[in-house]
Amino acid sequence: MFLDQKMFQQLAEKIIENVGYNINIIDTEGIIIASGDEKRIGKYHAIGHKAALEERRIDIHQAEEGLYSDVKFGVNQPFYYKGDLVGIIGITGSVHETSDFVKVVKTMIELMVEQEMLKENIYHRQSNKSYFANLIFNLKGEEDEIVVLTWAQRLGYRLDIARAVLLISFDETYNGEISAMMLNQIKNSSLHKKEDFSAVLSMGKLLILKSLPTKIPENYLKNYAADIYNCVRNVTTNIFIGISSVYNDVKKYKNGFEESLFIINQLKKEQKNIGIIDDYLIEYLLFNIPKGLMEHYIGESIEKLGQSKELFETIEGLTDCGMNLVETAKYLYVHRNTVIFRLGKIKKLTKLDPVRNILDRHLFQLITIYYRLYMKGSNQFDALSRT
């Protein structure tokens, strides 16, 4: 087992502070890797090496101190992790005085080692899972697929079942503590299953590949996302969860990731926390059409409306409310006559009459989507209003 010098030096200093005797941590080759006496670090400890080879406690009495080079009188006690020898604890002092608490010190160190190893194992597993996630989203050919399947088997996840991609975006600090806290909270969710893959993608982004039952209950994914949100909302701020459509092919998970990323960008504009691709399907499909192609058909109308944020908001309201003037007025928190006035202005500028002409209604929907994709939440209206 590789001994982390920094970790054991901290352990030695903590124990010395409590017991008052100098402590040496010696590896299985007899090298002192941590000590209250820094000059001894890196020195060979013959009795520590002998205690490691024989896996037994060896006591050196004060009268024997001069018999061994760089060895002081005291107790040399092996310590273990999961039954395997880790190293030797050397306690400098009278054997009679140190014998009473050497077992306590051994227990303390073994508990600390176990705790540190647990942290290390969790860290390495999360690192492996993050690496696995990046393999999935960069999968290109048959060789990549074999590597992904091998990693899935190693980590204990099936890729032959239906899954949806959930992407969680949130405020994160550089040290990754919030990510670790959120992953822990997610795993505590009553709806999170053992087969659900979760990992840190990058600073401020978590990934869940949510496994799905054969028959998916209504609103299953939305309910799961809501439960996750409630679990983590007290950990950090600005949490957004995007939910993709369902995929049962590992080669298509990348599509799910792109869907979820798109949803999160829209949620941020709308100041909503949870969104599913079903609610943004038309926007997503049009987003994948070149922007220039959309502008070819509706660019003239966009240009004429470009000076007025309230006209775009009115078009959006009319579209969402099925051209119902009363509902649109409620949506915009204005009087019905205000909606009628603005609609008249829109007709004059664009020559579109969505109330009477179904084709114009479709164009209104395209303008609404263009507005949400490329204009809503930007600073351009503020800049225009100042000119």
mmCIF file of C-alpha atoms in Angstrom:
data_model
loop_
_atom_site.group_PDB
_atom_site.id
_atom_site.type_symbol
_atom_site.label_atom_id
_atom_site.label_comp_id
_atom_site.label_asym_id
_atom_site.label_seq_id
_atom_site.Cartn_x
_atom_site.Cartn_y
_atom_site.Cartn_z
ATOM 1 C CA MET A 1 0.000 0.000 0.000
ATOM 2 C CA PHE A 2 1.362 3.430 -0.940
ATOM 3 C CA LEU A 3 1.661 5.704 2.091
ATOM 4 C CA ASP A 4 0.784 9.360 1.547
ATOM 5 C CA GLN A 5 3.529 11.254 3.387
ATOM 6 C CA LYS A 6 1.504 14.423 3.807
ATOM 7 C CA MET A 7 -1.501 12.543 5.209
ATOM 8 C CA PHE A 8 0.599 10.576 7.732
ATOM 9 C CA GLN A 9 2.548 13.650 8.782
ATOM 10 C CA GLN A 10 -0.762 15.315 9.638
ATOM 11 C CA LEU A 11 -1.846 12.189 11.564
ATOM 12 C CA ALA A 12 1.437 12.069 13.479
ATOM 13 C CA GLU A 13 1.212 15.747 14.428
ATOM 14 C CA LYS A 14 -2.390 15.325 15.582
ATOM 15 C CA ILE A 15 -1.520 12.337 17.783
ATOM 16 C CA ILE A 16 1.600 14.032 19.223
ATOM 17 C CA GLU A 17 -0.577 16.985 20.170
ATOM 18 C CA ASN A 18 -2.877 14.624 22.128
ATOM 19 C CA VAL A 19 -0.409 12.209 23.761
ATOM 20 C CA GLY A 20 2.729 14.291 24.215
ATOM 21 C CA TYR A 21 5.157 11.630 22.959
ATOM 22 C CA ASN A 22 6.988 11.779 19.653
ATOM 23 C CA ILE A 23 5.476 9.564 16.953
ATOM 24 C CA ASN A 24 7.220 8.097 13.908
ATOM 25 C CA ILE A 25 5.316 6.515 11.015
ATOM 26 C CA ILE A 26 7.560 3.955 9.316
ATOM 27 C CA ASP A 27 6.802 2.250 6.000
ATOM 28 C CA THR A 28 7.231 -1.498 5.423
ATOM 29 C CA GLU A 29 10.774 -0.918 4.072
ATOM 30 C CA GLY A 30 11.819 0.721 7.326
ATOM 31 C CA ILE A 31 11.846 4.343 6.083
ATOM 32 C CA ILE A 32 10.457 7.017 8.416
ATOM 33 C CA ILE A 33 7.868 8.921 6.353
ATOM 34 C CA ALA A 34 6.360 11.063 9.126
ATOM 35 C CA SER A 35 7.646 12.218 12.477
ATOM 36 C CA GLY A 36 7.372 14.877 15.136
ATOM 37 C CA ASP A 37 11.115 15.299 14.586
ATOM 38 C CA GLU A 38 11.399 16.450 10.975
ATOM 39 C CA LYS A 39 15.127 15.637 10.885
ATOM 40 C CA ARG A 40 14.263 11.933 11.128
ATOM 41 C CA ILE A 41 11.980 11.908 8.050
ATOM 42 C CA GLY A 42 13.595 9.847 5.298
ATOM 43 C CA LYS A 43 15.944 8.017 7.666
ATOM 44 C CA TYR A 44 16.135 4.222 7.874
ATOM 45 C CA HIS A 45 14.673 2.679 11.057
ATOM 46 C CA ALA A 46 16.136 -0.808 11.524
ATOM 47 C CA ILE A 47 13.762 -1.932 14.281
ATOM 48 C CA GLY A 48 10.749 -0.537 12.405
ATOM 49 C CA HIS A 49 11.829 -2.607 9.385
ATOM 50 C CA LYS A 50 12.271 -5.711 11.554
ATOM 51 C CA ALA A 51 8.804 -5.176 13.106
ATOM 52 C CA ALA A 52 7.336 -4.961 9.574
ATOM 53 C CA LEU A 53 9.106 -8.097 8.338
ATOM 54 C CA GLU A 54 8.059 -10.105 11.376
ATOM 55 C CA GLU A 55 4.688 -8.334 11.773
ATOM 56 C CA ARG A 56 5.035 -8.081 15.517
ATOM 57 C CA ARG A 57 5.518 -5.392 18.119
ATOM 58 C CA ILE A 58 9.135 -4.802 19.118
ATOM 59 C CA ASP A 59 10.056 -2.840 22.248
ATOM 60 C CA ILE A 60 13.394 -1.083 22.692
ATOM 61 C CA HIS A 61 14.299 -0.317 26.291
ATOM 62 C CA GLN A 62 16.425 2.676 27.208
ATOM 63 C CA ALA A 63 19.474 0.488 27.884
ATOM 64 C CA GLU A 64 19.248 -0.953 24.314
ATOM 65 C CA GLU A 65 19.021 2.404 22.509
ATOM 66 C CA GLY A 66 22.699 2.508 21.503
ATOM 67 C CA LEU A 67 22.610 -0.901 19.879
ATOM 68 C CA TYR A 68 20.866 0.356 16.712
ATOM 69 C CA SER A 69 21.681 3.323 14.468
ATOM 70 C CA ASP A 70 19.046 6.091 14.396
ATOM 71 C CA VAL A 71 16.751 4.126 16.726
ATOM 72 C CA LYS A 72 15.476 5.583 20.009
ATOM 73 C CA PHE A 73 13.984 3.633 22.896
ATOM 74 C CA GLY A 74 10.230 3.039 22.742
ATOM 75 C CA VAL A 75 7.552 0.845 21.156
ATOM 76 C CA ASN A 76 7.319 -0.174 17.492
ATOM 77 C CA GLN A 77 3.813 -1.395 16.695
ATOM 78 C CA PRO A 78 2.542 -2.645 13.288
ATOM 79 C CA PHE A 79 -0.779 -1.214 12.047
ATOM 80 C CA TYR A 80 -3.138 -2.499 9.374
ATOM 81 C CA TYR A 81 -5.830 -1.628 6.836
ATOM 82 C CA LYS A 82 -8.349 -4.382 6.011
ATOM 83 C CA GLY A 83 -5.949 -7.039 7.327
ATOM 84 C CA ASP A 84 -2.976 -5.830 5.255
ATOM 85 C CA LEU A 85 0.111 -4.373 6.916
ATOM 86 C CA VAL A 86 0.353 -0.641 6.265
ATOM 87 C CA GLY A 87 3.353 0.361 8.370
ATOM 88 C CA ILE A 88 4.815 0.703 11.812
ATOM 89 C CA ILE A 89 4.034 3.202 14.564
ATOM 90 C CA GLY A 90 7.133 4.144 16.513
ATOM 91 C CA ILE A 91 6.427 5.817 19.870
ATOM 92 C CA THR A 92 9.485 7.320 21.514
ATOM 93 C CA GLY A 93 9.553 6.986 25.301
ATOM 94 C CA SER A 94 9.722 4.566 28.178
ATOM 95 C CA VAL A 95 8.302 1.175 27.201
ATOM 96 C CA HIS A 96 6.594 0.987 30.581
ATOM 97 C CA GLU A 97 4.882 4.377 30.026
ATOM 98 C CA THR A 98 3.963 3.917 26.359
ATOM 99 C CA SER A 99 2.713 0.316 26.593
ATOM 100 C CA ASP A 100 -0.558 1.436 28.138
ATOM 101 C CA PHE A 101 -1.724 3.564 25.234
ATOM 102 C CA VAL A 102 0.087 2.092 22.180
ATOM 103 C CA LYS A 103 -3.060 0.063 21.383
ATOM 104 C CA VAL A 104 -5.145 3.238 21.565
ATOM 105 C CA VAL A 105 -2.752 5.036 19.202
ATOM 106 C CA LYS A 106 -2.833 2.033 16.830
ATOM 107 C CA THR A 107 -6.638 2.103 16.803
ATOM 108 C CA MET A 108 -6.645 5.874 16.199
ATOM 109 C CA ILE A 109 -4.296 5.589 13.248
ATOM 110 C CA GLU A 110 -6.136 2.628 11.727
ATOM 111 C CA LEU A 111 -9.448 4.517 11.954
ATOM 112 C CA MET A 112 -7.888 7.601 10.397
ATOM 113 C CA VAL A 113 -6.366 5.505 7.597
ATOM 114 C CA GLU A 114 -9.728 3.849 6.952
ATOM 115 C CA GLN A 115 -11.420 7.249 6.783
ATOM 116 C CA GLU A 116 -8.800 8.646 4.413
ATOM 117 C CA MET A 117 -8.919 5.558 2.207
ATOM 118 C CA LEU A 118 -12.696 5.805 2.037
ATOM 119 C CA LYS A 119 -12.375 9.415 0.851
ATOM 120 C CA GLU A 120 -9.719 8.356 -1.645
ATOM 121 C CA ASN A 121 -11.840 5.488 -2.997
ATOM 122 C CA ILE A 122 -14.846 7.788 -3.389
ATOM 123 C CA TYR A 123 -12.682 10.345 -5.181
ATOM 124 C CA HIS A 124 -11.203 7.749 -7.544
ATOM 125 C CA ARG A 125 -14.619 6.235 -8.290
ATOM 126 C CA GLN A 126 -16.014 9.676 -9.085
ATOM 127 C CA SER A 127 -12.972 10.424 -11.255
ATOM 128 C CA ASN A 128 -13.527 7.144 -13.105
ATOM 129 C CA LYS A 129 -17.217 7.947 -13.527
ATOM 130 C CA SER A 130 -16.418 11.428 -14.870
ATOM 131 C CA TYR A 131 -13.959 9.854 -17.323
ATOM 132 C CA PHE A 132 -16.600 7.275 -18.320
ATOM 133 C CA ALA A 133 -19.149 10.052 -18.962
ATOM 134 C CA ASN A 134 -16.710 11.875 -21.224
ATOM 135 C CA LEU A 135 -16.047 8.636 -23.096
ATOM 136 C CA ILE A 136 -19.786 8.268 -23.737
ATOM 137 C CA PHE A 137 -20.230 11.804 -25.049
ATOM 138 C CA ASN A 138 -17.179 11.550 -27.307
ATOM 139 C CA LEU A 139 -18.035 8.106 -28.675
ATOM 140 C CA LYS A 140 -17.372 7.983 -32.441
ATOM 141 C CA GLY A 141 -16.597 4.517 -33.743
ATOM 142 C CA GLU A 142 -16.821 0.819 -32.956
ATOM 143 C CA GLU A 143 -13.528 0.841 -31.013
ATOM 144 C CA ASP A 144 -14.802 3.658 -28.780
ATOM 145 C CA GLU A 145 -17.991 1.686 -28.160
ATOM 146 C CA ILE A 146 -15.993 -1.340 -26.983
ATOM 147 C CA VAL A 147 -14.048 0.868 -24.556
ATOM 148 C CA VAL A 148 -17.293 2.384 -23.226
ATOM 149 C CA LEU A 149 -18.875 -1.053 -22.723
ATOM 150 C CA THR A 150 -15.741 -2.248 -20.909
ATOM 151 C CA TRP A 151 -15.857 0.733 -18.557
ATOM 152 C CA ALA A 152 -19.581 0.235 -17.971
ATOM 153 C CA GLN A 153 -18.934 -3.353 -16.917
ATOM 154 C CA ARG A 154 -16.072 -2.244 -14.651
ATOM 155 C CA LEU A 155 -18.248 0.355 -12.925
ATOM 156 C CA GLY A 156 -21.267 -1.959 -12.746
ATOM 157 C CA TYR A 157 -23.738 -0.174 -15.062
ATOM 158 C CA ARG A 158 -25.908 -1.615 -17.824
ATOM 159 C CA LEU A 159 -26.152 0.206 -21.145
ATOM 160 C CA ASP A 160 -28.806 -2.063 -22.679
ATOM 161 C CA ILE A 161 -31.705 -0.374 -20.880
ATOM 162 C CA ALA A 162 -33.681 2.780 -21.616
ATOM 163 C CA ARG A 163 -32.223 5.948 -20.082
ATOM 164 C CA ALA A 164 -32.795 9.691 -20.123
ATOM 165 C CA VAL A 165 -30.026 12.241 -19.714
ATOM 166 C CA LEU A 166 -30.487 14.720 -16.876
ATOM 167 C CA LEU A 167 -28.067 17.614 -16.733
ATOM 168 C CA ILE A 168 -27.907 19.714 -13.559
ATOM 169 C CA SER A 169 -26.359 23.173 -13.699
ATOM 170 C CA PHE A 170 -25.658 25.175 -10.535
ATOM 171 C CA ASP A 171 -23.354 27.682 -8.848
ATOM 172 C CA GLU A 172 -20.081 25.967 -7.934
ATOM 173 C CA THR A 173 -16.864 26.992 -6.253
ATOM 174 C CA TYR A 174 -13.517 25.885 -7.613
ATOM 175 C CA ASN A 175 -12.868 23.271 -4.909
ATOM 176 C CA GLY A 176 -15.636 20.860 -5.906
ATOM 177 C CA GLU A 177 -17.150 20.564 -2.424
ATOM 178 C CA ILE A 178 -20.617 21.575 -3.626
ATOM 179 C CA SER A 179 -20.526 18.913 -6.365
ATOM 180 C CA ALA A 180 -19.699 16.226 -3.802
ATOM 181 C CA MET A 181 -22.465 17.424 -1.465
ATOM 182 C CA MET A 182 -25.010 17.457 -4.279
ATOM 183 C CA LEU A 183 -24.095 13.957 -5.464
ATOM 184 C CA ASN A 184 -24.554 12.708 -1.928
ATOM 185 C CA GLN A 185 -27.974 14.395 -1.679
ATOM 186 C CA ILE A 186 -29.020 12.970 -5.057
ATOM 187 C CA LYS A 187 -28.184 9.437 -3.932
ATOM 188 C CA ASN A 188 -30.357 9.960 -0.875
ATOM 189 C CA SER A 189 -33.400 10.658 -3.058
ATOM 190 C CA SER A 190 -36.111 8.039 -2.680
ATOM 191 C CA LEU A 191 -36.511 7.942 -6.479
ATOM 192 C CA HIS A 192 -32.790 7.473 -7.225
ATOM 193 C CA LYS A 193 -32.008 3.842 -8.081
ATOM 194 C CA LYS A 194 -28.791 1.826 -7.905
ATOM 195 C CA GLU A 195 -28.731 1.576 -11.708
ATOM 196 C CA ASP A 196 -28.864 5.408 -12.084
ATOM 197 C CA PHE A 197 -25.445 6.654 -13.169
ATOM 198 C CA SER A 198 -24.380 10.004 -11.668
ATOM 199 C CA ALA A 199 -21.117 11.910 -12.092
ATOM 200 C CA VAL A 200 -19.468 15.323 -12.033
ATOM 201 C CA LEU A 201 -19.059 16.545 -15.613
ATOM 202 C CA SER A 202 -17.322 19.842 -14.922
ATOM 203 C CA MET A 203 -17.381 22.697 -12.443
ATOM 204 C CA GLY A 204 -21.044 23.487 -11.861
ATOM 205 C CA LYS A 205 -22.455 20.583 -13.886
ATOM 206 C CA LEU A 206 -23.651 17.139 -12.796
ATOM 207 C CA LEU A 207 -24.864 14.335 -15.033
ATOM 208 C CA ILE A 208 -27.440 11.638 -14.338
ATOM 209 C CA LEU A 209 -28.181 8.818 -16.768
ATOM 210 C CA LYS A 210 -31.562 7.912 -15.321
ATOM 211 C CA SER A 211 -32.598 4.285 -15.792
ATOM 212 C CA LEU A 212 -36.237 3.828 -16.721
ATOM 213 C CA PRO A 213 -38.781 1.061 -16.091
ATOM 214 C CA THR A 214 -40.284 -0.884 -18.987
ATOM 215 C CA LYS A 215 -43.559 1.001 -18.553
ATOM 216 C CA ILE A 216 -42.787 4.620 -17.757
ATOM 217 C CA PRO A 217 -45.422 6.188 -15.455
ATOM 218 C CA GLU A 218 -46.819 9.575 -16.432
ATOM 219 C CA ASN A 219 -44.531 12.460 -15.437
ATOM 220 C CA TYR A 220 -41.981 9.960 -14.084
ATOM 221 C CA LEU A 221 -38.954 12.002 -15.181
ATOM 222 C CA LYS A 222 -40.429 15.341 -14.129
ATOM 223 C CA ASN A 223 -41.258 13.919 -10.694
ATOM 224 C CA TYR A 224 -37.742 12.525 -10.384
ATOM 225 C CA ALA A 225 -36.212 15.887 -11.355
ATOM 226 C CA ALA A 226 -38.477 17.691 -8.875
ATOM 227 C CA ASP A 227 -37.396 15.314 -6.119
ATOM 228 C CA ILE A 228 -33.727 15.892 -7.001
ATOM 229 C CA TYR A 229 -34.276 19.648 -7.003
ATOM 230 C CA ASN A 230 -35.861 19.507 -3.546
ATOM 231 C CA CYS A 231 -32.917 17.428 -2.291
ATOM 232 C CA VAL A 232 -30.251 19.889 -3.461
ATOM 233 C CA ARG A 233 -31.946 23.303 -3.373
ATOM 234 C CA ASN A 234 -30.459 24.100 0.047
ATOM 235 C CA VAL A 235 -26.927 23.189 -1.030
ATOM 236 C CA THR A 236 -26.388 25.944 -3.603
ATOM 237 C CA THR A 237 -28.184 28.477 -5.808
ATOM 238 C CA ASN A 238 -29.265 28.872 -9.440
ATOM 239 C CA ILE A 239 -30.067 25.199 -9.951
ATOM 240 C CA PHE A 240 -31.399 24.207 -13.388
ATOM 241 C CA ILE A 241 -32.286 20.654 -14.474
ATOM 242 C CA GLY A 242 -32.690 19.713 -18.135
ATOM 243 C CA ILE A 243 -34.311 16.369 -19.037
ATOM 244 C CA SER A 244 -33.741 14.741 -22.426
ATOM 245 C CA SER A 245 -35.890 12.332 -24.368
ATOM 246 C CA VAL A 246 -35.432 8.591 -23.749
ATOM 247 C CA TYR A 247 -32.625 6.635 -25.452
ATOM 248 C CA ASN A 248 -31.771 2.926 -25.354
ATOM 249 C CA ASP A 249 -28.584 3.142 -27.420
ATOM 250 C CA VAL A 250 -25.339 4.345 -25.847
ATOM 251 C CA LYS A 251 -24.362 5.931 -29.180
ATOM 252 C CA LYS A 252 -27.385 8.259 -28.835
ATOM 253 C CA TYR A 253 -26.676 9.485 -25.287
ATOM 254 C CA LYS A 254 -24.749 12.393 -26.769
ATOM 255 C CA ASN A 255 -28.001 13.564 -28.375
ATOM 256 C CA GLY A 256 -29.628 13.484 -24.960
ATOM 257 C CA PHE A 257 -26.808 15.558 -23.504
ATOM 258 C CA GLU A 258 -27.231 18.194 -26.225
ATOM 259 C CA GLU A 259 -30.986 18.280 -25.583
ATOM 260 C CA SER A 260 -30.471 18.791 -21.848
ATOM 261 C CA LEU A 261 -27.868 21.495 -22.389
ATOM 262 C CA PHE A 262 -30.269 23.328 -24.714
ATOM 263 C CA ILE A 263 -33.083 23.098 -22.138
ATOM 264 C CA ILE A 264 -30.882 24.548 -19.390
ATOM 265 C CA ASN A 265 -30.028 27.548 -21.555
ATOM 266 C CA GLN A 266 -33.743 28.149 -22.102
ATOM 267 C CA LEU A 267 -34.560 27.685 -18.407
ATOM 268 C CA LYS A 268 -32.030 30.350 -17.484
ATOM 269 C CA LYS A 269 -33.736 32.819 -19.832
ATOM 270 C CA GLU A 270 -37.159 31.987 -18.429
ATOM 271 C CA GLN A 271 -36.038 31.802 -14.771
ATOM 272 C CA LYS A 272 -37.452 28.289 -14.424
ATOM 273 C CA ASN A 273 -35.709 25.431 -12.650
ATOM 274 C CA ILE A 274 -36.858 22.239 -14.400
ATOM 275 C CA GLY A 275 -37.567 21.528 -18.056
ATOM 276 C CA ILE A 276 -38.107 18.480 -20.252
ATOM 277 C CA ILE A 277 -37.494 18.225 -23.991
ATOM 278 C CA ASP A 278 -41.227 17.630 -24.665
ATOM 279 C CA ASP A 279 -41.880 21.229 -23.587
ATOM 280 C CA TYR A 280 -39.177 22.612 -25.905
ATOM 281 C CA LEU A 281 -39.396 20.224 -28.834
ATOM 282 C CA ILE A 282 -40.256 22.749 -31.568
ATOM 283 C CA GLU A 283 -37.694 25.238 -30.242
ATOM 284 C CA TYR A 284 -35.032 22.517 -30.202
ATOM 285 C CA LEU A 285 -35.809 21.335 -33.718
ATOM 286 C CA LEU A 286 -35.684 24.893 -35.054
ATOM 287 C CA PHE A 287 -32.506 25.573 -33.070
ATOM 288 C CA ASN A 288 -30.861 22.844 -35.142
ATOM 289 C CA ILE A 289 -31.831 24.673 -38.308
ATOM 290 C CA PRO A 290 -29.199 27.260 -39.343
ATOM 291 C CA LYS A 291 -30.102 30.668 -37.938
ATOM 292 C CA GLY A 292 -29.583 32.221 -41.350
ATOM 293 C CA LEU A 293 -32.232 29.947 -42.864
ATOM 294 C CA MET A 294 -34.824 31.107 -40.316
ATOM 295 C CA GLU A 295 -33.870 34.721 -40.962
ATOM 296 C CA HIS A 296 -34.368 34.196 -44.701
ATOM 297 C CA TYR A 297 -38.093 33.607 -44.108
ATOM 298 C CA ILE A 298 -38.858 35.819 -41.096
ATOM 299 C CA GLY A 299 -35.914 38.218 -41.099
ATOM 300 C CA GLU A 300 -37.902 41.085 -42.582
ATOM 301 C CA SER A 301 -40.545 40.845 -39.845
ATOM 302 C CA ILE A 302 -37.841 40.534 -37.152
ATOM 303 C CA GLU A 303 -36.130 43.650 -38.461
ATOM 304 C CA LYS A 304 -39.372 45.671 -38.380
ATOM 305 C CA LEU A 305 -40.167 44.521 -34.830
ATOM 306 C CA GLY A 306 -36.600 44.861 -33.579
ATOM 307 C CA GLN A 307 -37.039 48.237 -31.923
ATOM 308 C CA SER A 308 -39.858 47.110 -29.639
ATOM 309 C CA LYS A 309 -39.498 44.544 -26.848
ATOM 310 C CA GLU A 310 -43.197 44.868 -25.973
ATOM 311 C CA LEU A 311 -44.251 43.832 -29.479
ATOM 312 C CA PHE A 312 -42.141 40.658 -29.285
ATOM 313 C CA GLU A 313 -43.630 39.927 -25.862
ATOM 314 C CA THR A 314 -47.120 40.442 -27.318
ATOM 315 C CA ILE A 315 -46.403 38.016 -30.176
ATOM 316 C CA GLU A 316 -45.085 35.519 -27.634
ATOM 317 C CA GLY A 317 -48.190 35.973 -25.468
ATOM 318 C CA LEU A 318 -50.598 35.587 -28.379
ATOM 319 C CA THR A 319 -48.768 32.434 -29.525
ATOM 320 C CA ASP A 320 -48.797 30.842 -26.079
ATOM 321 C CA CYS A 321 -52.435 31.768 -25.487
ATOM 322 C CA GLY A 322 -53.721 30.454 -28.809
ATOM 323 C CA MET A 323 -54.523 33.984 -30.087
ATOM 324 C CA ASN A 324 -57.047 34.501 -27.274
ATOM 325 C CA LEU A 325 -56.980 38.237 -26.527
ATOM 326 C CA VAL A 326 -58.355 37.953 -22.986
ATOM 327 C CA GLU A 327 -55.866 35.244 -21.991
ATOM 328 C CA THR A 328 -53.027 37.161 -23.636
ATOM 329 C CA ALA A 329 -53.928 40.266 -21.613
ATOM 330 C CA LYS A 330 -53.737 38.188 -18.420
ATOM 331 C CA TYR A 331 -50.433 36.661 -19.591
ATOM 332 C CA LEU A 332 -48.929 40.109 -20.162
ATOM 333 C CA TYR A 333 -50.612 41.791 -17.155
ATOM 334 C CA VAL A 334 -52.137 44.450 -19.417
ATOM 335 C CA HIS A 335 -55.646 45.489 -20.482
ATOM 336 C CA ARG A 336 -57.309 43.685 -23.384
ATOM 337 C CA ASN A 337 -57.445 46.979 -25.326
ATOM 338 C CA THR A 338 -53.660 47.241 -24.983
ATOM 339 C CA VAL A 339 -53.302 43.842 -26.630
ATOM 340 C CA ILE A 340 -55.669 44.915 -29.448
ATOM 341 C CA PHE A 341 -53.658 48.131 -29.942
ATOM 342 C CA ARG A 342 -50.337 46.283 -30.066
ATOM 343 C CA LEU A 343 -51.759 43.631 -32.433
ATOM 344 C CA GLY A 344 -52.864 46.366 -34.773
ATOM 345 C CA LYS A 345 -49.378 47.848 -34.695
ATOM 346 C CA ILE A 346 -47.842 44.425 -35.432
ATOM 347 C CA LYS A 347 -50.205 43.925 -38.403
ATOM 348 C CA LYS A 348 -49.228 47.311 -39.781
ATOM 349 C CA LEU A 349 -45.499 46.635 -39.479
ATOM 350 C CA THR A 350 -45.398 42.986 -40.643
ATOM 351 C CA LYS A 351 -48.566 42.614 -42.726
ATOM 352 C CA LEU A 352 -49.316 39.476 -40.652
ATOM 353 C CA ASP A 353 -52.840 38.712 -39.381
ATOM 354 C CA PRO A 354 -52.551 35.620 -37.154
ATOM 355 C CA VAL A 355 -56.143 35.799 -35.885
ATOM 356 C CA ARG A 356 -57.646 35.293 -39.353
ATOM 357 C CA ASN A 357 -54.807 33.634 -41.307
ATOM 358 C CA ILE A 358 -53.484 30.242 -40.155
ATOM 359 C CA LEU A 359 -50.234 30.612 -42.164
ATOM 360 C CA ASP A 360 -49.574 33.953 -40.439
ATOM 361 C CA ARG A 361 -50.212 32.173 -37.132
ATOM 362 C CA HIS A 362 -47.423 29.712 -37.979
ATOM 363 C CA LEU A 363 -45.131 32.634 -38.806
ATOM 364 C CA PHE A 364 -46.013 34.172 -35.440
ATOM 365 C CA GLN A 365 -44.893 30.934 -33.820
ATOM 366 C CA LEU A 366 -41.605 31.053 -35.746
ATOM 367 C CA ILE A 367 -41.043 34.657 -34.659
ATOM 368 C CA THR A 368 -41.769 33.660 -31.050
ATOM 369 C CA ILE A 369 -39.260 30.836 -31.190
ATOM 370 C CA TYR A 370 -36.639 33.052 -32.859
ATOM 371 C CA TYR A 371 -37.203 35.623 -30.120
ATOM 372 C CA ARG A 372 -36.741 32.994 -27.378
ATOM 373 C CA LEU A 373 -33.683 31.437 -28.993
ATOM 374 C CA TYR A 374 -31.717 34.496 -29.972
ATOM 375 C CA MET A 375 -33.164 37.633 -28.385
ATOM 376 C CA LYS A 376 -34.927 37.011 -25.073
ATOM 377 C CA GLY A 377 -32.781 37.746 -22.063
ATOM 378 C CA SER A 378 -30.182 39.645 -24.100
ATOM 379 C CA ASN A 379 -29.158 43.272 -23.650
ATOM 380 C CA GLN A 380 -30.102 44.355 -27.140
ATOM 381 C CA PHE A 381 -33.490 45.803 -26.163
ATOM 382 C CA ASP A 382 -31.925 47.854 -23.392
ATOM 383 C CA ALA A 383 -29.357 49.142 -25.847
ATOM 384 C CA LEU A 384 -32.038 49.990 -28.406
ATOM 385 C CA SER A 385 -34.138 51.828 -25.841
ATOM 386 C CA ARG A 386 -31.206 54.124 -25.080
ATOM 387 C CA THR A 387 -30.656 55.127 -28.708
#
